[in-house]
Amino acid sequence: MMQETIHAVWLDESGVCSLTHLSEVSGLSAAEVQELIDSGALVPARLEAGAPVFASATVVVARTARRLRDDFELDMSGLSVAMSLLQRIEALQRELDHLRARHG
């Protein structure tokens, strides 16, 4: 029987993390995180001394990217496209939920 190891990270909504920390907890290399920033798939909350700082919730996005990369053996271009499509789907779902709530 195969056992799956699950790693949990407690996210503080007001917390932030560095590129290095994001890389460590997501399983992506720093170069992969930077490529996802360059493609717009990961968006830093701000820059501090020229270095990107991320909202803690970005950990979830980065871990999703790592799972997609591993599960589907995606290169960085494919991963960027997949992340962009997922973000678009999530935005459309939020819009649909909002419209449904407004129109009963």
PDB file of N, CA and C in Angstrom:
ATOM      1  N   MET A   1       0.837  -1.166   0.000  1.00  0.00           N
ATOM      2  CA  MET A   1       0.000   0.000   0.000  1.00  0.00           C
ATOM      3  C   MET A   1       0.894   1.245   0.000  1.00  0.00           C
ATOM      4  N   MET A   2       0.498   2.221  -0.815  1.00  0.00           N
ATOM      5  CA  MET A   2       1.267   3.456  -0.916  1.00  0.00           C
ATOM      6  C   MET A   2       0.732   4.485   0.073  1.00  0.00           C
ATOM      7  N   GLN A   3       1.627   5.143   0.789  1.00  0.00           N
ATOM      8  CA  GLN A   3       1.221   6.177   1.727  1.00  0.00           C
ATOM      9  C   GLN A   3       1.616   7.532   1.174  1.00  0.00           C
ATOM     10  N   GLU A   4       0.719   8.479   1.339  1.00  0.00           N
ATOM     11  CA  GLU A   4       0.984   9.831   0.883  1.00  0.00           C
ATOM     12  C   GLU A   4       1.319  10.691   2.091  1.00  0.00           C
ATOM     13  N   THR A   5       2.397  11.443   1.991  1.00  0.00           N
ATOM     14  CA  THR A   5       2.783  12.357   3.050  1.00  0.00           C
ATOM     15  C   THR A   5       2.163  13.715   2.771  1.00  0.00           C
ATOM     16  N   ILE A   6       1.529  14.265   3.773  1.00  0.00           N
ATOM     17  CA  ILE A   6       0.906  15.575   3.632  1.00  0.00           C
ATOM     18  C   ILE A   6       1.653  16.553   4.520  1.00  0.00           C
ATOM     19  N   HIS A   7       2.034  17.685   3.935  1.00  0.00           N
ATOM     20  CA  HIS A   7       2.710  18.743   4.681  1.00  0.00           C
ATOM     21  C   HIS A   7       1.746  19.908   4.826  1.00  0.00           C
ATOM     22  N   ALA A   8       1.517  20.328   6.042  1.00  0.00           N
ATOM     23  CA  ALA A   8       0.606  21.443   6.287  1.00  0.00           C
ATOM     24  C   ALA A   8       1.415  22.685   6.640  1.00  0.00           C
ATOM     25  N   VAL A   9       0.945  23.808   6.161  1.00  0.00           N
ATOM     26  CA  VAL A   9       1.553  25.093   6.489  1.00  0.00           C
ATOM     27  C   VAL A   9       0.437  25.993   6.983  1.00  0.00           C
ATOM     28  N   TRP A  10       0.613  26.556   8.170  1.00  0.00           N
ATOM     29  CA  TRP A  10      -0.378  27.462   8.727  1.00  0.00           C
ATOM     30  C   TRP A  10      -0.185  28.818   8.081  1.00  0.00           C
ATOM     31  N   LEU A  11      -1.256  29.335   7.469  1.00  0.00           N
ATOM     32  CA  LEU A  11      -1.170  30.613   6.777  1.00  0.00           C
ATOM     33  C   LEU A  11      -1.819  31.709   7.609  1.00  0.00           C
ATOM     34  N   ASP A  12      -1.066  32.755   7.840  1.00  0.00           N
ATOM     35  CA  ASP A  12      -1.561  33.948   8.511  1.00  0.00           C
ATOM     36  C   ASP A  12      -1.967  34.924   7.415  1.00  0.00           C
ATOM     37  N   GLU A  13      -3.250  35.288   7.359  1.00  0.00           N
ATOM     38  CA  GLU A  13      -3.742  36.124   6.267  1.00  0.00           C
ATOM     39  C   GLU A  13      -2.995  37.440   6.143  1.00  0.00           C
ATOM     40  N   SER A  14      -2.498  37.959   7.244  1.00  0.00           N
ATOM     41  CA  SER A  14      -1.779  39.230   7.183  1.00  0.00           C
ATOM     42  C   SER A  14      -0.280  39.023   7.000  1.00  0.00           C
ATOM     43  N   GLY A  15       0.156  37.772   6.996  1.00  0.00           N
ATOM     44  CA  GLY A  15       1.575  37.470   6.895  1.00  0.00           C
ATOM     45  C   GLY A  15       2.112  37.579   5.482  1.00  0.00           C
ATOM     46  N   VAL A  16       3.413  37.678   5.405  1.00  0.00           N
ATOM     47  CA  VAL A  16       4.106  37.734   4.121  1.00  0.00           C
ATOM     48  C   VAL A  16       5.282  36.769   4.162  1.00  0.00           C
ATOM     49  N   CYS A  17       5.797  36.433   2.978  1.00  0.00           N
ATOM     50  CA  CYS A  17       6.973  35.574   2.920  1.00  0.00           C
ATOM     51  C   CYS A  17       7.868  36.005   1.763  1.00  0.00           C
ATOM     52  N   SER A  18       9.113  35.649   1.874  1.00  0.00           N
ATOM     53  CA  SER A  18      10.110  35.990   0.860  1.00  0.00           C
ATOM     54  C   SER A  18      10.076  34.975  -0.273  1.00  0.00           C
ATOM     55  N   LEU A  19      10.765  35.287  -1.350  1.00  0.00           N
ATOM     56  CA  LEU A  19      10.895  34.358  -2.471  1.00  0.00           C
ATOM     57  C   LEU A  19      11.555  33.067  -2.000  1.00  0.00           C
ATOM     58  N   THR A  20      12.569  33.177  -1.172  1.00  0.00           N
ATOM     59  CA  THR A  20      13.271  31.994  -0.663  1.00  0.00           C
ATOM     60  C   THR A  20      12.329  31.107   0.145  1.00  0.00           C
ATOM     61  N   HIS A  21      11.565  31.722   1.039  1.00  0.00           N
ATOM     62  CA  HIS A  21      10.626  30.948   1.857  1.00  0.00           C
ATOM     63  C   HIS A  21       9.544  30.321   0.984  1.00  0.00           C
ATOM     64  N   LEU A  22       9.027  31.084   0.027  1.00  0.00           N
ATOM     65  CA  LEU A  22       8.006  30.562  -0.883  1.00  0.00           C
ATOM     66  C   LEU A  22       8.542  29.354  -1.641  1.00  0.00           C
ATOM     67  N   SER A  23       9.776  29.449  -2.070  1.00  0.00           N
ATOM     68  CA  SER A  23      10.415  28.339  -2.775  1.00  0.00           C
ATOM     69  C   SER A  23      10.520  27.110  -1.866  1.00  0.00           C
ATOM     70  N   GLU A  24      10.944  27.320  -0.639  1.00  0.00           N
ATOM     71  CA  GLU A  24      11.122  26.210   0.303  1.00  0.00           C
ATOM     72  C   GLU A  24       9.811  25.494   0.615  1.00  0.00           C
ATOM     73  N   VAL A  25       8.743  26.248   0.859  1.00  0.00           N
ATOM     74  CA  VAL A  25       7.489  25.617   1.281  1.00  0.00           C
ATOM     75  C   VAL A  25       6.654  25.105   0.110  1.00  0.00           C
ATOM     76  N   SER A  26       6.946  25.571  -1.093  1.00  0.00           N
ATOM     77  CA  SER A  26       6.160  25.138  -2.252  1.00  0.00           C
ATOM     78  C   SER A  26       6.766  23.946  -2.975  1.00  0.00           C
ATOM     79  N   GLY A  27       8.083  23.785  -2.863  1.00  0.00           N
ATOM     80  CA  GLY A  27       8.749  22.729  -3.616  1.00  0.00           C
ATOM     81  C   GLY A  27       9.217  23.180  -4.982  1.00  0.00           C
ATOM     82  N   LEU A  28       9.023  24.454  -5.297  1.00  0.00           N
ATOM     83  CA  LEU A  28       9.537  25.020  -6.546  1.00  0.00           C
ATOM     84  C   LEU A  28      10.923  25.593  -6.292  1.00  0.00           C
ATOM     85  N   SER A  29      11.761  25.586  -7.305  1.00  0.00           N
ATOM     86  CA  SER A  29      13.065  26.230  -7.156  1.00  0.00           C
ATOM     87  C   SER A  29      12.869  27.743  -7.202  1.00  0.00           C
ATOM     88  N   ALA A  30      13.853  28.479  -6.715  1.00  0.00           N
ATOM     89  CA  ALA A  30      13.788  29.943  -6.771  1.00  0.00           C
ATOM     90  C   ALA A  30      13.677  30.414  -8.218  1.00  0.00           C
ATOM     91  N   ALA A  31      14.360  29.731  -9.134  1.00  0.00           N
ATOM     92  CA  ALA A  31      14.291  30.094 -10.557  1.00  0.00           C
ATOM     93  C   ALA A  31      12.883  29.865 -11.103  1.00  0.00           C
ATOM     94  N   GLU A  32      12.233  28.775 -10.682  1.00  0.00           N
ATOM     95  CA  GLU A  32      10.863  28.508 -11.131  1.00  0.00           C
ATOM     96  C   GLU A  32       9.897  29.553 -10.581  1.00  0.00           C
ATOM     97  N   VAL A  33      10.082  29.921  -9.313  1.00  0.00           N
ATOM     98  CA  VAL A  33       9.241  30.972  -8.728  1.00  0.00           C
ATOM     99  C   VAL A  33       9.427  32.264  -9.518  1.00  0.00           C
ATOM    100  N   GLN A  34      10.674  32.599  -9.837  1.00  0.00           N
ATOM    101  CA  GLN A  34      10.936  33.820 -10.596  1.00  0.00           C
ATOM    102  C   GLN A  34      10.288  33.760 -11.977  1.00  0.00           C
ATOM    103  N   GLU A  35      10.336  32.616 -12.630  1.00  0.00           N
ATOM    104  CA  GLU A  35       9.691  32.480 -13.946  1.00  0.00           C
ATOM    105  C   GLU A  35       8.179  32.649 -13.838  1.00  0.00           C
ATOM    106  N   LEU A  36       7.592  32.144 -12.764  1.00  0.00           N
ATOM    107  CA  LEU A  36       6.152  32.311 -12.564  1.00  0.00           C
ATOM    108  C   LEU A  36       5.801  33.766 -12.251  1.00  0.00           C
ATOM    109  N   ILE A  37       6.706  34.473 -11.597  1.00  0.00           N
ATOM    110  CA  ILE A  37       6.521  35.916 -11.382  1.00  0.00           C
ATOM    111  C   ILE A  37       6.573  36.629 -12.729  1.00  0.00           C
ATOM    112  N   ASP A  38       7.579  36.297 -13.521  1.00  0.00           N
ATOM    113  CA  ASP A  38       7.752  36.940 -14.827  1.00  0.00           C
ATOM    114  C   ASP A  38       6.553  36.710 -15.741  1.00  0.00           C
ATOM    115  N   SER A  39       5.920  35.542 -15.626  1.00  0.00           N
ATOM    116  CA  SER A  39       4.765  35.223 -16.479  1.00  0.00           C
ATOM    117  C   SER A  39       3.459  35.791 -15.923  1.00  0.00           C
ATOM    118  N   GLY A  40       3.499  36.287 -14.680  1.00  0.00           N
ATOM    119  CA  GLY A  40       2.296  36.835 -14.060  1.00  0.00           C
ATOM    120  C   GLY A  40       1.481  35.826 -13.282  1.00  0.00           C
ATOM    121  N   ALA A  41       1.946  34.581 -13.213  1.00  0.00           N
ATOM    122  CA  ALA A  41       1.221  33.540 -12.481  1.00  0.00           C
ATOM    123  C   ALA A  41       1.329  33.732 -10.968  1.00  0.00           C
ATOM    124  N   LEU A  42       2.443  34.269 -10.508  1.00  0.00           N
ATOM    125  CA  LEU A  42       2.629  34.632  -9.103  1.00  0.00           C
ATOM    126  C   LEU A  42       2.869  36.135  -9.048  1.00  0.00           C
ATOM    127  N   VAL A  43       2.162  36.791  -8.148  1.00  0.00           N
ATOM    128  CA  VAL A  43       2.274  38.248  -8.059  1.00  0.00           C
ATOM    129  C   VAL A  43       2.732  38.626  -6.657  1.00  0.00           C
ATOM    130  N   PRO A  44       3.901  39.270  -6.552  1.00  0.00           N
ATOM    131  CA  PRO A  44       4.358  39.723  -5.239  1.00  0.00           C
ATOM    132  C   PRO A  44       3.413  40.784  -4.673  1.00  0.00           C
ATOM    133  N   ALA A  45       3.280  40.799  -3.354  1.00  0.00           N
ATOM    134  CA  ALA A  45       2.473  41.823  -2.692  1.00  0.00           C
ATOM    135  C   ALA A  45       3.174  43.173  -2.779  1.00  0.00           C
ATOM    136  N   ARG A  46       4.501  43.125  -2.710  1.00  0.00           N
ATOM    137  CA  ARG A  46       5.302  44.355  -2.786  1.00  0.00           C
ATOM    138  C   ARG A  46       6.768  43.973  -2.939  1.00  0.00           C
ATOM    139  N   LEU A  47       7.588  44.974  -3.132  1.00  0.00           N
ATOM    140  CA  LEU A  47       9.035  44.785  -3.161  1.00  0.00           C
ATOM    141  C   LEU A  47       9.626  45.418  -1.915  1.00  0.00           C
ATOM    142  N   GLU A  48      10.554  44.734  -1.304  1.00  0.00           N
ATOM    143  CA  GLU A  48      11.296  45.271  -0.162  1.00  0.00           C
ATOM    144  C   GLU A  48      12.768  45.172  -0.494  1.00  0.00           C
ATOM    145  N   ALA A  49      13.416  46.314  -0.573  1.00  0.00           N
ATOM    146  CA  ALA A  49      14.832  46.381  -0.951  1.00  0.00           C
ATOM    147  C   ALA A  49      15.064  45.666  -2.282  1.00  0.00           C
ATOM    148  N   GLY A  50      14.109  45.815  -3.199  1.00  0.00           N
ATOM    149  CA  GLY A  50      14.234  45.220  -4.528  1.00  0.00           C
ATOM    150  C   GLY A  50      13.875  43.750  -4.617  1.00  0.00           C
ATOM    151  N   ALA A  51      13.558  43.126  -3.487  1.00  0.00           N
ATOM    152  CA  ALA A  51      13.220  41.697  -3.474  1.00  0.00           C
ATOM    153  C   ALA A  51      11.709  41.526  -3.325  1.00  0.00           C
ATOM    154  N   PRO A  52      11.129  40.572  -4.060  1.00  0.00           N
ATOM    155  CA  PRO A  52       9.682  40.372  -3.950  1.00  0.00           C
ATOM    156  C   PRO A  52       9.283  39.780  -2.599  1.00  0.00           C
ATOM    157  N   VAL A  53       8.167  40.266  -2.078  1.00  0.00           N
ATOM    158  CA  VAL A  53       7.571  39.756  -0.847  1.00  0.00           C
ATOM    159  C   VAL A  53       6.139  39.360  -1.204  1.00  0.00           C
ATOM    160  N   PHE A  54       5.724  38.189  -0.747  1.00  0.00           N
ATOM    161  CA  PHE A  54       4.437  37.618  -1.143  1.00  0.00           C
ATOM    162  C   PHE A  54       3.481  37.524   0.034  1.00  0.00           C
ATOM    163  N   ALA A  55       2.195  37.673  -0.251  1.00  0.00           N
ATOM    164  CA  ALA A  55       1.169  37.394   0.752  1.00  0.00           C
ATOM    165  C   ALA A  55       1.220  35.899   1.059  1.00  0.00           C
ATOM    166  N   SER A  56       0.927  35.543   2.287  1.00  0.00           N
ATOM    167  CA  SER A  56       0.979  34.130   2.687  1.00  0.00           C
ATOM    168  C   SER A  56       0.110  33.242   1.806  1.00  0.00           C
ATOM    169  N   ALA A  57      -1.009  33.767   1.320  1.00  0.00           N
ATOM    170  CA  ALA A  57      -1.909  32.973   0.472  1.00  0.00           C
ATOM    171  C   ALA A  57      -1.241  32.540  -0.825  1.00  0.00           C
ATOM    172  N   THR A  58      -0.162  33.195  -1.212  1.00  0.00           N
ATOM    173  CA  THR A  58       0.561  32.827  -2.428  1.00  0.00           C
ATOM    174  C   THR A  58       1.174  31.437  -2.303  1.00  0.00           C
ATOM    175  N   VAL A  59       1.383  30.979  -1.076  1.00  0.00           N
ATOM    176  CA  VAL A  59       1.910  29.626  -0.854  1.00  0.00           C
ATOM    177  C   VAL A  59       0.980  28.596  -1.492  1.00  0.00           C
ATOM    178  N   VAL A  60      -0.318  28.788  -1.363  1.00  0.00           N
ATOM    179  CA  VAL A  60      -1.296  27.856  -1.936  1.00  0.00           C
ATOM    180  C   VAL A  60      -1.164  27.833  -3.455  1.00  0.00           C
ATOM    181  N   VAL A  61      -1.025  29.000  -4.061  1.00  0.00           N
ATOM    182  CA  VAL A  61      -0.884  29.103  -5.517  1.00  0.00           C
ATOM    183  C   VAL A  61       0.406  28.424  -5.970  1.00  0.00           C
ATOM    184  N   ALA A  62       1.497  28.674  -5.252  1.00  0.00           N
ATOM    185  CA  ALA A  62       2.788  28.082  -5.613  1.00  0.00           C
ATOM    186  C   ALA A  62       2.764  26.562  -5.456  1.00  0.00           C
ATOM    187  N   ARG A  63       2.113  26.065  -4.412  1.00  0.00           N
ATOM    188  CA  ARG A  63       2.005  24.610  -4.241  1.00  0.00           C
ATOM    189  C   ARG A  63       1.153  23.981  -5.336  1.00  0.00           C
ATOM    190  N   THR A  64       0.121  24.681  -5.749  1.00  0.00           N
ATOM    191  CA  THR A  64      -0.691  24.203  -6.876  1.00  0.00           C
ATOM    192  C   THR A  64       0.167  24.111  -8.127  1.00  0.00           C
ATOM    193  N   ALA A  65       0.993  25.123  -8.346  1.00  0.00           N
ATOM    194  CA  ALA A  65       1.892  25.124  -9.510  1.00  0.00           C
ATOM    195  C   ALA A  65       2.842  23.932  -9.453  1.00  0.00           C
ATOM    196  N   ARG A  66       3.389  23.661  -8.281  1.00  0.00           N
ATOM    197  CA  ARG A  66       4.311  22.532  -8.149  1.00  0.00           C
ATOM    198  C   ARG A  66       3.608  21.206  -8.413  1.00  0.00           C
ATOM    199  N   ARG A  67       2.383  21.053  -7.893  1.00  0.00           N
ATOM    200  CA  ARG A  67       1.635  19.813  -8.133  1.00  0.00           C
ATOM    201  C   ARG A  67       1.328  19.635  -9.615  1.00  0.00           C
ATOM    202  N   LEU A  68       0.921  20.704 -10.285  1.00  0.00           N
ATOM    203  CA  LEU A  68       0.658  20.625 -11.724  1.00  0.00           C
ATOM    204  C   LEU A  68       1.927  20.252 -12.484  1.00  0.00           C
ATOM    205  N   ARG A  69       3.030  20.888 -12.125  1.00  0.00           N
ATOM    206  CA  ARG A  69       4.312  20.589 -12.776  1.00  0.00           C
ATOM    207  C   ARG A  69       4.658  19.120 -12.625  1.00  0.00           C
ATOM    208  N   ASP A  70       4.535  18.612 -11.406  1.00  0.00           N
ATOM    209  CA  ASP A  70       4.912  17.226 -11.136  1.00  0.00           C
ATOM    210  C   ASP A  70       3.922  16.223 -11.733  1.00  0.00           C
ATOM    211  N   ASP A  71       2.632  16.463 -11.537  1.00  0.00           N
ATOM    212  CA  ASP A  71       1.611  15.507 -11.976  1.00  0.00           C
ATOM    213  C   ASP A  71       1.516  15.396 -13.490  1.00  0.00           C
ATOM    214  N   PHE A  72       1.700  16.516 -14.182  1.00  0.00           N
ATOM    215  CA  PHE A  72       1.539  16.518 -15.638  1.00  0.00           C
ATOM    216  C   PHE A  72       2.854  16.717 -16.387  1.00  0.00           C
ATOM    217  N   GLU A  73       3.959  16.708 -15.635  1.00  0.00           N
ATOM    218  CA  GLU A  73       5.301  16.853 -16.215  1.00  0.00           C
ATOM    219  C   GLU A  73       5.375  18.063 -17.151  1.00  0.00           C
ATOM    220  N   LEU A  74       4.888  19.206 -16.647  1.00  0.00           N
ATOM    221  CA  LEU A  74       4.853  20.427 -17.443  1.00  0.00           C
ATOM    222  C   LEU A  74       6.188  21.149 -17.405  1.00  0.00           C
ATOM    223  N   ASP A  75       6.572  21.722 -18.543  1.00  0.00           N
ATOM    224  CA  ASP A  75       7.706  22.634 -18.535  1.00  0.00           C
ATOM    225  C   ASP A  75       7.181  23.992 -18.058  1.00  0.00           C
ATOM    226  N   MET A  76       8.056  24.967 -17.915  1.00  0.00           N
ATOM    227  CA  MET A  76       7.642  26.248 -17.351  1.00  0.00           C
ATOM    228  C   MET A  76       6.635  26.975 -18.237  1.00  0.00           C
ATOM    229  N   SER A  77       6.749  26.841 -19.542  1.00  0.00           N
ATOM    230  CA  SER A  77       5.772  27.489 -20.433  1.00  0.00           C
ATOM    231  C   SER A  77       4.390  26.880 -20.234  1.00  0.00           C
ATOM    232  N   GLY A  78       4.331  25.562 -20.200  1.00  0.00           N
ATOM    233  CA  GLY A  78       3.062  24.877 -19.980  1.00  0.00           C
ATOM    234  C   GLY A  78       2.484  25.187 -18.610  1.00  0.00           C
ATOM    235  N   LEU A  79       3.357  25.263 -17.619  1.00  0.00           N
ATOM    236  CA  LEU A  79       2.912  25.570 -16.265  1.00  0.00           C
ATOM    237  C   LEU A  79       2.346  26.981 -16.189  1.00  0.00           C
ATOM    238  N   SER A  80       2.988  27.923 -16.846  1.00  0.00           N
ATOM    239  CA  SER A  80       2.493  29.303 -16.860  1.00  0.00           C
ATOM    240  C   SER A  80       1.115  29.382 -17.502  1.00  0.00           C
ATOM    241  N   VAL A  81       0.929  28.669 -18.604  1.00  0.00           N
ATOM    242  CA  VAL A  81      -0.377  28.653 -19.278  1.00  0.00           C
ATOM    243  C   VAL A  81      -1.424  28.016 -18.368  1.00  0.00           C
ATOM    244  N   ALA A  82      -1.092  26.881 -17.762  1.00  0.00           N
ATOM    245  CA  ALA A  82      -2.040  26.194 -16.880  1.00  0.00           C
ATOM    246  C   ALA A  82      -2.433  27.082 -15.701  1.00  0.00           C
ATOM    247  N   MET A  83      -1.470  27.762 -15.097  1.00  0.00           N
ATOM    248  CA  MET A  83      -1.762  28.641 -13.968  1.00  0.00           C
ATOM    249  C   MET A  83      -2.629  29.817 -14.404  1.00  0.00           C
ATOM    250  N   SER A  84      -2.347  30.362 -15.574  1.00  0.00           N
ATOM    251  CA  SER A  84      -3.154  31.462 -16.098  1.00  0.00           C
ATOM    252  C   SER A  84      -4.602  31.020 -16.313  1.00  0.00           C
ATOM    253  N   LEU A  85      -4.780  29.838 -16.870  1.00  0.00           N
ATOM    254  CA  LEU A  85      -6.131  29.317 -17.096  1.00  0.00           C
ATOM    255  C   LEU A  85      -6.856  29.045 -15.777  1.00  0.00           C
ATOM    256  N   LEU A  86      -6.158  28.499 -14.796  1.00  0.00           N
ATOM    257  CA  LEU A  86      -6.776  28.265 -13.489  1.00  0.00           C
ATOM    258  C   LEU A  86      -7.215  29.573 -12.843  1.00  0.00           C
ATOM    259  N   GLN A  87      -6.363  30.597 -12.936  1.00  0.00           N
ATOM    260  CA  GLN A  87      -6.712  31.894 -12.360  1.00  0.00           C
ATOM    261  C   GLN A  87      -7.923  32.492 -13.071  1.00  0.00           C
ATOM    262  N   ARG A  88      -8.002  32.314 -14.378  1.00  0.00           N
ATOM    263  CA  ARG A  88      -9.149  32.819 -15.138  1.00  0.00           C
ATOM    264  C   ARG A  88     -10.418  32.074 -14.738  1.00  0.00           C
ATOM    265  N   ILE A  89     -10.334  30.765 -14.577  1.00  0.00           N
ATOM    266  CA  ILE A  89     -11.492  29.973 -14.146  1.00  0.00           C
ATOM    267  C   ILE A  89     -11.970  30.437 -12.773  1.00  0.00           C
ATOM    268  N   GLU A  90     -11.033  30.661 -11.846  1.00  0.00           N
ATOM    269  CA  GLU A  90     -11.397  31.117 -10.501  1.00  0.00           C
ATOM    270  C   GLU A  90     -12.073  32.482 -10.555  1.00  0.00           C
ATOM    271  N   ALA A  91     -11.565  33.390 -11.396  1.00  0.00           N
ATOM    272  CA  ALA A  91     -12.172  34.718 -11.536  1.00  0.00           C
ATOM    273  C   ALA A  91     -13.587  34.609 -12.102  1.00  0.00           C
ATOM    274  N   LEU A  92     -13.765  33.760 -13.104  1.00  0.00           N
ATOM    275  CA  LEU A  92     -15.093  33.565 -13.685  1.00  0.00           C
ATOM    276  C   LEU A  92     -16.052  32.939 -12.674  1.00  0.00           C
ATOM    277  N   GLN A  93     -15.554  32.017 -11.857  1.00  0.00           N
ATOM    278  CA  GLN A  93     -16.396  31.397 -10.833  1.00  0.00           C
ATOM    279  C   GLN A  93     -16.834  32.430  -9.802  1.00  0.00           C
ATOM    280  N   ARG A  94     -15.915  33.308  -9.382  1.00  0.00           N
ATOM    281  CA  ARG A  94     -16.281  34.373  -8.437  1.00  0.00           C
ATOM    282  C   ARG A  94     -17.343  35.291  -9.048  1.00  0.00           C
ATOM    283  N   GLU A  95     -17.161  35.637 -10.318  1.00  0.00           N
ATOM    284  CA  GLU A  95     -18.130  36.494 -10.999  1.00  0.00           C
ATOM    285  C   GLU A  95     -19.495  35.813 -11.084  1.00  0.00           C
ATOM    286  N   LEU A  96     -19.513  34.543 -11.425  1.00  0.00           N
ATOM    287  CA  LEU A  96     -20.762  33.791 -11.503  1.00  0.00           C
ATOM    288  C   LEU A  96     -21.443  33.727 -10.139  1.00  0.00           C
ATOM    289  N   ASP A  97     -20.672  33.459  -9.090  1.00  0.00           N
ATOM    290  CA  ASP A  97     -21.228  33.416  -7.734  1.00  0.00           C
ATOM    291  C   ASP A  97     -21.831  34.761  -7.352  1.00  0.00           C
ATOM    292  N   HIS A  98     -21.133  35.840  -7.693  1.00  0.00           N
ATOM    293  CA  HIS A  98     -21.618  37.194  -7.401  1.00  0.00           C
ATOM    294  C   HIS A  98     -22.929  37.462  -8.135  1.00  0.00           C
ATOM    295  N   LEU A  99     -22.988  37.107  -9.407  1.00  0.00           N
ATOM    296  CA  LEU A  99     -24.203  37.330 -10.194  1.00  0.00           C
ATOM    297  C   LEU A  99     -25.368  36.494  -9.675  1.00  0.00           C
ATOM    298  N   ARG A 100     -25.096  35.268  -9.293  1.00  0.00           N
ATOM    299  CA  ARG A 100     -26.150  34.413  -8.734  1.00  0.00           C
ATOM    300  C   ARG A 100     -26.677  34.984  -7.417  1.00  0.00           C
ATOM    301  N   ALA A 101     -25.773  35.485  -6.586  1.00  0.00           N
ATOM    302  CA  ALA A 101     -26.183  36.060  -5.304  1.00  0.00           C
ATOM    303  C   ALA A 101     -27.012  37.324  -5.521  1.00  0.00           C
ATOM    304  N   ARG A 102     -26.669  38.093  -6.504  1.00  0.00           N
ATOM    305  CA  ARG A 102     -27.359  39.351  -6.781  1.00  0.00           C
ATOM    306  C   ARG A 102     -28.744  39.125  -7.388  1.00  0.00           C
ATOM    307  N   HIS A 103     -28.869  38.070  -8.177  1.00  0.00           N
ATOM    308  CA  HIS A 103     -30.128  37.823  -8.872  1.00  0.00           C
ATOM    309  C   HIS A 103     -30.939  36.691  -8.253  1.00  0.00           C
ATOM    310  N   GLY A 104     -30.578  36.338  -7.058  1.00  0.00           N
ATOM    311  CA  GLY A 104     -31.379  35.439  -6.273  1.00  0.00           C
ATOM    312  C   GLY A 104     -31.273  34.012  -6.510  1.00  0.00           C
TER     313      GLY A 104
END
